Short mmCIF file of C-alpha atoms and ligand atoms in Angstrom, two decimals:
data_model
loop_
_atom_site.label_atom_id
_atom_site.label_comp_id
_atom_site.label_asym_id
_atom_site.label_seq_id
_atom_site.Cartn_x
_atom_site.Cartn_y
_atom_site.Cartn_z
CA UNK A 153 0.08 11.70 40.61
CA UNK A 154 2.11 14.74 41.86
CA UNK A 155 5.04 15.76 39.72
CA UNK A 156 7.69 14.96 42.71
CA UNK A 157 6.16 11.43 42.93
CA UNK A 158 6.21 10.77 39.18
CA UNK A 159 10.16 11.86 39.63
CA UNK A 160 10.77 9.64 42.21
CA UNK A 161 9.73 6.38 40.77
CA UNK A 162 12.00 3.66 39.46
CA UNK A 163 12.86 3.79 35.72
CA UNK A 164 13.96 1.72 33.35
CA UNK A 165 15.82 3.47 30.85
CA UNK A 166 15.23 1.06 27.68
CA UNK A 167 17.64 0.31 24.80
CA UNK A 168 20.34 3.09 25.33
CA UNK A 169 23.61 2.82 23.68
CA UNK A 170 25.67 2.66 26.47
CA UNK A 171 29.01 5.17 25.71
CA UNK A 172 28.02 4.42 22.01
CA UNK A 173 29.15 0.41 23.01
CA UNK A 174 26.03 -1.07 22.32
CA UNK A 175 22.25 -1.11 23.09
CA UNK A 176 21.13 -2.14 26.85
CA UNK A 177 18.78 -1.33 29.65
CA UNK A 178 19.40 0.48 32.99
CA UNK A 179 17.25 -0.05 35.88
CA UNK A 180 17.36 3.01 38.10
CA UNK A 181 16.07 2.51 41.67
CA UNK A 182 16.20 4.97 44.91
CA UNK A 183 18.42 7.19 43.11
CA UNK A 184 21.00 4.61 42.22
CA UNK A 185 21.57 2.26 39.20
CA UNK A 186 20.29 -1.10 40.32
CA UNK A 187 20.65 -2.64 37.15
CA UNK A 188 22.30 -3.06 33.85
CA UNK A 189 21.72 -5.36 30.94
CA UNK A 190 19.05 -6.94 28.36
CA UNK A 191 17.41 -8.65 31.67
CA UNK A 192 17.36 -5.48 33.92
CA UNK A 193 13.75 -5.30 33.97
CA UNK A 194 13.40 -8.37 36.00
CA UNK A 195 14.67 -6.63 38.76
CA UNK A 196 12.33 -3.85 38.08
CA UNK A 197 9.75 -3.30 41.11
CA UNK A 198 6.03 -2.52 40.63
CA UNK A 199 5.26 0.73 39.49
CA UNK A 200 8.16 1.38 37.43
CA UNK A 201 8.23 3.75 34.41
CA UNK A 202 9.79 3.26 31.06
CA UNK A 203 11.93 5.45 29.15
CA UNK A 204 12.43 4.50 25.85
CA UNK A 205 16.02 5.94 24.87
CA UNK A 206 16.16 3.76 21.41
CA UNK A 207 18.79 5.73 19.35
CA UNK A 208 20.09 7.77 22.23
CA UNK A 209 23.62 7.27 23.59
CA UNK A 210 23.98 7.14 27.62
CA UNK A 211 26.72 9.03 29.43
CA UNK A 212 27.45 8.99 32.60
CA UNK A 213 26.20 13.16 33.79
CA UNK A 214 28.45 15.75 32.62
CA UNK A 215 30.90 17.30 34.93
CA UNK A 216 32.13 21.16 34.41
CA UNK A 217 35.11 21.81 35.83
CA UNK A 218 34.97 25.55 35.16
CA UNK A 219 31.86 27.72 35.53
CA UNK A 220 30.88 31.10 36.36
CA UNK A 221 27.39 31.51 38.27
CA UNK A 222 27.76 35.05 39.04
CA UNK A 223 26.30 34.79 42.61
CA UNK A 224 26.90 36.40 44.68
CA UNK A 225 27.19 40.10 43.30
CA UNK A 226 26.36 39.84 39.58
CA UNK A 227 22.90 38.34 40.26
CA UNK A 228 21.69 40.27 36.94
CA UNK A 229 23.76 37.79 34.79
CA UNK A 230 23.36 34.39 36.70
CA UNK A 231 22.32 33.22 39.51
CA UNK A 232 23.04 29.65 41.36
CA UNK A 233 19.73 28.75 40.43
CA UNK A 234 19.49 29.88 36.38
CA UNK A 235 22.94 28.75 35.77
CA UNK A 236 22.22 25.13 37.47
CA UNK A 237 19.27 25.08 35.17
CA UNK A 238 21.33 26.22 32.16
CA UNK A 239 23.74 23.09 33.44
CA UNK A 240 20.90 20.40 33.50
CA UNK A 241 19.85 21.66 29.85
CA UNK A 242 23.38 20.95 28.61
CA UNK A 243 23.73 17.31 30.60
CA UNK A 244 25.41 18.35 33.34
CA UNK A 245 24.78 16.79 36.82
CA UNK A 246 27.37 18.80 38.30
CA UNK A 247 29.78 21.89 37.97
CA UNK A 248 32.36 23.85 39.79
CA UNK A 249 31.92 27.72 40.17
CA UNK A 250 34.65 29.66 40.08
CA UNK A 251 35.42 32.10 42.67
CA UNK A 252 35.51 35.45 40.71
CA UNK A 253 31.94 36.56 42.58
CA UNK A 254 31.53 39.17 44.80
CA UNK A 255 32.64 38.65 47.45
CA UNK A 256 35.23 36.14 45.84
CA UNK A 257 34.90 32.54 47.55
CA UNK A 258 37.80 33.06 49.79
CA UNK A 259 36.74 31.62 53.12
CA UNK A 260 34.97 28.49 54.09
CA UNK A 261 31.88 30.39 54.50
CA UNK A 262 31.45 31.89 51.45
CA UNK A 263 32.80 28.49 49.80
CA UNK A 264 29.91 26.40 52.06
CA UNK A 265 27.27 29.04 50.97
CA UNK A 266 27.89 28.37 47.12
CA UNK A 267 26.81 24.71 47.98
CA UNK A 268 23.33 25.58 49.95
CA UNK A 269 22.15 27.99 47.03
CA UNK A 270 23.26 24.74 44.93
CA UNK A 271 21.27 22.33 46.70
CA UNK A 272 18.55 24.73 47.11
CA UNK A 273 18.29 25.08 43.63
CA UNK A 274 18.16 21.21 42.95
CA UNK A 275 19.24 20.60 39.16
CA UNK A 276 23.29 19.88 39.27
CA UNK A 277 25.73 19.53 42.49
CA UNK A 278 26.94 22.73 42.47
CA UNK A 279 30.67 22.67 43.67
CA UNK A 280 32.82 26.01 44.69
CA UNK A 281 36.20 26.68 43.26
CA UNK A 282 38.39 27.90 46.17
CA UNK A 283 40.50 31.49 45.45
CA UNK A 284 44.22 30.62 46.13
CA UNK A 285 44.63 34.37 46.90
CA UNK A 286 42.44 36.53 48.95
CA UNK A 287 40.32 38.75 47.30
CA UNK A 288 42.33 37.00 43.88
CA UNK A 289 44.35 39.60 44.47
CA UNK A 290 47.69 37.68 43.52
CA UNK A 291 49.63 38.50 47.11
CA UNK A 292 48.43 36.71 50.42
CA UNK A 293 47.01 32.77 50.20
CA UNK A 294 43.36 32.54 50.79
CA UNK A 295 42.13 29.99 53.53
CA UNK A 296 42.75 27.10 51.80
CA UNK A 297 42.78 24.34 54.25
CA UNK A 298 39.62 26.00 56.17
CA UNK A 299 37.72 25.49 52.82
CA UNK A 300 39.40 22.00 52.09
CA UNK A 301 37.79 20.96 55.34
CA UNK A 302 34.72 22.68 55.17
CA UNK A 303 31.36 21.35 54.33
CA UNK A 304 31.81 22.53 50.86
CA UNK A 305 35.28 19.89 50.89
CA UNK A 306 36.97 22.48 48.21
CA UNK A 307 39.51 20.58 46.40
CA UNK A 308 39.67 22.95 43.19
CA UNK A 309 41.48 26.29 43.84
CA UNK A 310 42.02 29.01 41.55
CA UNK A 311 42.25 32.81 40.84
CA UNK A 312 40.78 32.53 37.40
CA UNK A 313 40.01 35.50 35.32
CA UNK A 314 43.72 36.39 36.78
CA UNK A 315 46.62 34.43 36.86
CA UNK A 316 48.66 33.60 39.70
CA UNK A 317 51.61 35.41 38.56
CA UNK A 318 54.09 35.40 41.48
CA UNK A 319 56.11 32.36 41.16
CA UNK A 320 56.61 32.32 44.92
CA UNK A 321 52.49 32.38 45.80
CA UNK A 322 52.18 29.83 43.06
CA UNK A 323 54.80 27.55 44.43
CA UNK A 324 53.46 28.10 48.38
CA UNK A 325 49.44 27.55 46.84
CA UNK A 326 50.82 23.97 45.02
CA UNK A 327 52.66 22.88 48.52
CA UNK A 328 49.70 23.49 50.42
CA UNK A 329 47.21 22.04 48.26
CA UNK A 330 49.10 18.62 48.87
CA UNK A 331 48.16 18.22 52.48
CA UNK A 332 44.49 17.50 51.33
CA UNK A 333 44.98 16.12 47.45
CA UNK A 334 43.90 19.61 46.17
CA UNK A 335 44.84 20.87 43.06
CA UNK A 336 45.53 24.18 41.25
CA UNK A 337 43.43 25.69 38.26
CA UNK A 338 45.87 28.10 36.53
CA UNK A 339 44.98 30.87 34.47
CA UNK A 340 47.75 30.98 32.95
CA UNK A 341 48.47 34.33 31.17
CA UNK A 342 51.60 36.43 32.19
CA UNK A 343 50.26 39.62 33.08
CA UNK A 344 53.26 41.71 31.68
CA UNK A 345 53.13 40.38 28.60
CA UNK A 346 49.42 40.52 28.04
CA UNK A 347 49.03 44.25 28.98
CA UNK A 348 46.17 46.13 30.72
CA UNK A 349 44.54 47.08 26.83
CA UNK A 350 44.95 43.89 25.20
CA UNK A 351 41.09 42.23 24.10
CA UNK A 352 42.14 39.60 21.79
CA UNK A 353 44.93 37.49 20.38
CA UNK A 354 47.88 39.10 18.76
CA UNK A 355 48.72 38.66 15.13
CA UNK A 356 48.62 39.72 11.98
CA UNK A 357 44.99 40.54 12.26
CA UNK A 358 45.20 42.21 15.24
CA UNK A 359 47.17 44.74 13.69
CA UNK A 360 45.02 45.17 10.60
CA UNK A 361 41.81 45.28 12.58
CA UNK A 362 43.60 48.03 15.34
CA UNK A 363 43.00 46.25 18.39
CA UNK A 364 45.57 45.61 20.75
CA UNK A 365 46.65 41.58 21.60
CA UNK A 366 48.25 39.61 23.53
CA UNK A 367 50.63 36.97 21.64
CA UNK A 368 50.31 33.18 22.84
CA UNK A 369 53.50 33.28 24.81
CA UNK A 370 51.77 34.74 27.55
CA UNK A 371 50.06 31.73 28.10
CA UNK A 372 52.75 29.40 26.88
CA UNK A 373 55.47 30.92 29.71
CA UNK A 374 53.21 30.63 32.67
CA UNK A 375 52.30 27.04 31.54
CA UNK A 376 56.09 26.19 31.29
CA UNK A 377 56.39 27.81 34.67
CA UNK A 378 53.78 25.97 36.22
CA UNK A 379 54.87 22.45 35.28
CA UNK A 380 58.31 22.54 36.69
CA UNK A 381 56.66 24.02 39.63
CA UNK A 382 54.47 21.30 39.90
CA UNK A 383 57.29 19.12 39.20
CA UNK A 384 59.30 20.77 42.42
CA UNK A 385 56.73 20.30 44.58
CA UNK A 386 55.19 17.00 43.76
CA UNK A 387 51.62 18.87 43.54
CA UNK A 388 48.72 19.12 41.03
CA UNK A 389 48.44 21.38 38.71
CA UNK A 390 45.94 22.01 36.19
CA UNK A 391 45.97 24.32 32.89
CA UNK A 392 42.67 26.31 32.72
CA UNK A 393 41.17 26.49 29.15
CA UNK A 394 44.54 25.69 27.09
CA UNK A 395 44.32 27.91 24.22
CA UNK A 396 47.58 27.25 22.22
CA UNK A 397 49.75 25.14 19.96
CA UNK A 398 52.82 25.96 22.01
CA UNK A 399 50.88 25.05 25.35
CA UNK A 400 49.84 21.53 24.29
CA UNK A 401 53.85 21.13 23.04
CA UNK A 402 54.98 21.91 27.12
CA UNK A 403 51.92 19.90 27.92
CA UNK A 404 53.08 16.80 25.92
CA UNK A 405 56.37 17.36 27.25
CA UNK A 406 55.57 17.68 31.08
CA UNK A 407 53.39 14.31 30.93
CA UNK A 408 56.12 12.46 29.31
CA UNK A 409 58.27 13.38 32.05
CA UNK A 410 55.42 12.57 34.31
CA UNK A 411 54.47 15.54 36.25
CA UNK A 412 50.88 15.92 37.41
CA UNK A 413 49.51 18.16 34.99
CA UNK A 414 46.32 18.23 33.96
CA UNK A 415 44.49 20.72 31.42
CA UNK A 416 41.32 21.49 29.99
CA UNK A 417 39.98 23.09 26.70
CA UNK A 418 36.63 24.87 26.18
CA UNK A 419 34.34 24.25 23.32
CA UNK A 420 34.69 27.32 21.77
CA UNK A 421 38.63 27.02 21.57
CA UNK A 422 37.75 23.82 19.26
CA UNK A 423 35.54 25.50 17.48
CA UNK A 424 35.62 29.27 17.05
CA UNK A 425 38.74 31.05 15.46
CA UNK A 426 40.19 34.69 15.83
CA UNK A 427 38.93 35.62 12.13
CA UNK A 428 35.56 36.10 13.85
CA UNK A 429 37.06 39.61 14.92
CA UNK A 430 36.40 40.75 11.46
CA UNK A 431 32.93 41.41 12.80
CA UNK A 432 33.99 43.74 15.87
CA UNK A 433 31.19 41.56 17.76
CA UNK A 434 32.00 41.68 21.37
CA UNK A 435 30.17 37.97 21.43
CA UNK A 436 33.72 36.64 20.25
CA UNK A 437 35.67 38.22 23.14
CA UNK A 438 36.75 36.13 25.33
CA UNK A 439 39.99 35.43 27.99
CA UNK A 440 42.17 33.75 26.43
CA UNK A 441 41.19 34.95 23.23
CA UNK A 442 39.98 33.26 20.15
CA UNK A 443 42.86 32.00 17.92
CA UNK A 444 44.07 30.96 14.67
CA UNK A 445 42.95 27.89 13.29
CA UNK A 446 46.27 25.98 13.76
CA UNK A 447 45.51 26.26 17.33
CA UNK A 448 42.56 24.91 17.03
CA UNK A 449 43.65 21.67 15.10
CA UNK A 450 46.53 21.29 17.91
CA UNK A 451 43.97 21.80 20.63
CA UNK A 452 41.61 18.85 18.88
CA UNK A 453 44.44 16.68 18.11
CA UNK A 454 45.42 17.16 21.55
CA UNK A 455 42.01 16.62 22.89
CA UNK A 456 41.77 13.55 20.77
CA UNK A 457 45.27 11.63 21.85
CA UNK A 458 44.64 12.79 25.86
CA UNK A 459 47.74 15.42 26.09
CA UNK A 460 44.48 17.61 27.01
CA UNK A 461 42.51 15.93 29.66
CA UNK A 462 39.00 17.01 29.84
CA UNK A 463 36.48 20.07 28.34
CA UNK A 464 35.64 22.92 30.59
CA UNK A 465 33.06 25.55 29.39
CA UNK A 466 34.36 28.43 31.10
CA UNK A 467 30.58 29.31 31.04
CA UNK A 468 30.72 33.29 31.08
CA UNK A 469 27.83 35.02 31.49
CA UNK A 470 27.42 38.77 30.97
CA UNK A 471 24.42 41.26 31.00
CA UNK A 472 24.05 43.33 27.62
CA UNK A 473 25.46 46.72 29.51
CA UNK A 474 28.34 44.98 30.19
CA UNK A 475 28.85 43.13 27.01
CA UNK A 476 27.44 45.53 24.06
CA UNK A 477 30.54 47.90 23.79
CA UNK A 478 32.68 48.80 21.16
CA UNK A 479 35.44 45.47 21.04
CA UNK A 480 38.31 46.94 23.71
CA UNK A 481 35.45 47.62 25.72
CA UNK A 482 33.30 44.69 26.25
CA UNK A 483 33.59 42.11 29.15
CA UNK A 484 35.49 38.86 28.47
CA UNK A 485 33.31 35.68 28.02
CA UNK A 486 30.87 33.91 26.33
CA UNK A 487 28.06 31.08 27.38
CA UNK A 488 29.10 27.60 27.27
CA UNK A 489 26.98 25.41 29.35
CA UNK A 490 23.70 24.42 27.07
CA UNK A 491 25.93 23.78 23.87
CA UNK A 492 29.25 22.31 24.96
CA UNK A 493 28.01 18.85 24.22
CA UNK A 494 26.57 19.69 20.81
CA UNK A 495 29.98 21.44 20.23
CA UNK A 496 32.08 18.52 21.09
CA UNK A 497 29.87 15.84 19.06
CA UNK A 498 30.51 18.57 15.80
CA UNK A 499 34.23 18.97 16.37
CA UNK A 500 35.13 15.50 17.66
CA UNK A 501 32.64 12.75 17.26
CA UNK A 502 30.86 13.68 14.13
CA UNK A 503 34.58 14.21 12.60
CA UNK A 504 35.69 10.54 13.67
CA UNK A 505 38.14 12.28 16.21
CA UNK A 506 36.37 11.02 19.18
CA UNK A 507 33.85 7.95 20.42
CA UNK A 508 31.49 8.85 22.76
CA UNK A 509 33.35 6.59 25.59
CA UNK A 510 35.94 9.36 24.75
CA UNK A 511 33.41 11.93 25.54
CA UNK A 512 32.34 10.45 28.63
CA UNK A 513 36.14 10.67 29.56
CA UNK A 514 36.70 14.15 28.84
CA UNK A 515 33.44 15.53 30.13
CA UNK A 516 32.42 13.29 33.05
CA UNK A 517 34.85 10.94 34.60
CA UNK A 518 37.71 12.74 33.56
CA UNK A 519 36.97 16.05 35.40
CA UNK A 520 35.39 14.40 38.51
CA UNK A 521 38.46 12.57 38.89
CA UNK A 522 40.68 15.56 38.89
CA UNK A 523 38.24 17.39 41.24
CA UNK A 524 38.26 13.88 43.38
CA UNK A 525 34.58 13.88 43.28
CA UNK A 526 33.11 10.61 44.89
CA UNK A 527 29.80 10.43 43.58
CA UNK A 528 30.23 12.16 39.95
CA UNK A 529 31.59 10.22 36.76
CA UNK A 530 31.90 6.96 38.17
CA UNK A 531 30.20 5.45 34.87
CA UNK A 532 27.28 3.57 34.30
CA UNK A 533 27.74 0.75 36.68
CA UNK A 534 25.71 -1.30 39.41
CA UNK A 535 25.75 0.57 42.46
CA UNK A 536 26.65 4.34 40.95
CA UNK A 537 24.33 7.11 41.37
CA UNK A 538 21.98 7.21 38.75
CA UNK A 539 23.85 10.50 37.32
CA UNK A 540 22.89 9.85 33.59
CA UNK A 541 23.03 12.01 30.12
CA UNK A 542 20.99 10.67 27.07
CA UNK A 543 22.14 12.22 24.07
CA UNK A 544 20.52 12.19 20.59
CA UNK A 545 23.61 11.62 18.56
CA UNK A 546 22.20 12.51 15.23
CA UNK A 547 19.71 15.76 16.38
CA UNK A 548 20.71 18.84 14.62
CA UNK A 549 20.21 22.12 16.55
CA UNK A 550 20.25 25.28 15.47
CA UNK A 551 20.71 27.61 18.42
CA UNK A 552 18.74 30.33 19.45
CA UNK A 553 20.58 32.53 22.12
CA UNK A 554 16.90 33.94 22.93
CA UNK A 555 15.85 30.19 23.89
CA UNK A 556 18.23 29.73 26.88
CA UNK A 557 17.86 28.75 30.70
CA UNK A 558 20.64 31.30 31.37
CA UNK A 559 19.85 34.48 32.51
CA UNK A 560 22.33 36.07 30.14
CA UNK A 561 22.36 36.49 26.11
CA UNK A 562 26.12 36.18 25.31
CA UNK A 563 26.05 33.07 23.50
CA UNK A 564 28.64 33.03 20.48
CA UNK A 565 26.78 30.06 19.08
CA UNK A 566 23.43 31.63 18.18
CA UNK A 567 22.62 30.50 14.59
CA UNK A 568 25.13 27.58 14.01
CA UNK A 569 23.60 24.63 13.83
CA UNK A 570 25.16 21.72 15.54
CA UNK A 571 24.72 17.98 15.30
CA UNK A 572 23.99 15.87 18.45
CA UNK A 573 22.28 17.11 21.68
CA UNK A 574 21.13 16.50 24.81
CA UNK A 575 18.30 14.87 25.19
CA UNK A 576 17.67 14.28 28.84
CA UNK A 577 19.81 14.36 31.97
CA UNK A 578 19.16 12.52 35.34
CA UNK A 579 20.91 13.72 38.64
CA UNK A 580 20.24 10.49 41.22
CA UNK A 581 17.38 9.25 39.72
CA UNK A 582 15.66 12.68 39.46
CA UNK A 583 15.10 13.64 35.77
CA UNK A 584 16.34 17.36 35.61
CA UNK A 585 15.86 18.33 32.08
CA UNK A 586 14.74 17.17 29.22
CA UNK A 587 15.13 18.53 25.32
CA UNK A 588 16.04 22.09 26.36
CA UNK A 589 13.74 22.31 29.15
CA UNK A 590 14.57 22.17 33.20
CA UNK A 591 12.20 20.30 35.68
CA UNK A 592 9.35 22.82 36.75
CA UNK A 593 9.43 24.44 32.80
CA UNK A 594 8.07 21.31 31.58
CA UNK A 595 6.37 17.75 32.04
CA UNK A 596 9.51 15.96 32.04
O1 DOR B 832 36.67 35.10 29.37
C1 DOR B 832 36.60 35.14 30.21
N1 DOR B 832 35.52 35.43 31.10
N2 DOR B 832 38.10 34.71 30.37
C2 DOR B 832 37.68 34.61 32.37
O2 DOR B 832 38.95 34.10 32.62
C3 DOR B 832 36.75 35.13 33.22
C4 DOR B 832 35.64 34.87 33.07
C5 DOR B 832 34.72 35.62 33.60
O3 DOR B 832 34.71 35.97 34.63
O4 DOR B 832 33.84 36.71 32.87
#
């Protein structure tokens, strides 16, 4: 039997704990969920293979609203194929590839090319994020409408890596995306407060270490401005990588007013603190920067109570020659796709702050809804595409940066022992990864 035939056969996922709410069976036929329940096997066609999921939690396939895949332009750091494989290993069935590539994804053609390369790789659905402004220059709006109406159906727009700091440009972008129910994802960072040399959180520690920092208010002031622009325009704004307690306060207020704002937090901002900078290890250099423990606590609380809607990785691969420098000179960013679920499991589920159903909301249905995806994050219900992630909730993993599907090695989780791990990922009924290995690298 060829591997493709094996992958195409109907599968009975037996005994999986659905969203952590009880064990049952899920039958997958022709890429869709055909039956759910103890009697699912009665609908199984001949030739169905059984997948023993005893003790595993079943979640709808994870969706990452914020990934950097580096193709085109920096294929030495990551390609759409290697990033897609890392995503599948991490339990994802869809990712959104940020526009800060070279060239920038600011045209319909560029957006369609990302979709095509994603389909060719075949591990996850790769959706392009369209740039808000041409070449991310912050001045002139990119082809938002053409990207939205293209085959790529772009709905999420961002200049991520840079802030859309001109309020007039941000206002116009918000007005424009209303026409196709799009959303502007903002990298909230006032460049005049951040300064050119800043490389970390500004505080007592940065002063002691002699590192130029930028303050939390550089983020919070833009978030405050943007929620008011969202109220004024009636449009949707999304706060990328929220990182401070002040941002959480603004979000809480804005949501109470009924303003259409959503927000994400990264795995690293849920777990790592600015204290790590005492090592001067550039693996911890990221934008927005790691913050003090009080901010981490506020972000966890906000994710738990829904003030922050989702988790997104900001997976930012970099080659050694860009990352291994003095802290001030190194590139910003860290890997995230392969460990995100384990970090959320460790920080939020193992601590009792969230249930597995909550994880499904913040890592699958929530991001899919923000991006208006029709075929992801629908939940594990009959008729839905069989996008499924099986998680071993008790497995302890000690992360080894050398064992990664990503091309890059800037992994901040190296050496950490995390509780809970992705066991298997399925995209429309096809197994794409199992226990850290993608299809083709293993006999999945
Ligand atoms: O740390 C970061 N790296 N933050 C960003 O906003 C951009 C990203 C990148 O592209 O490397």
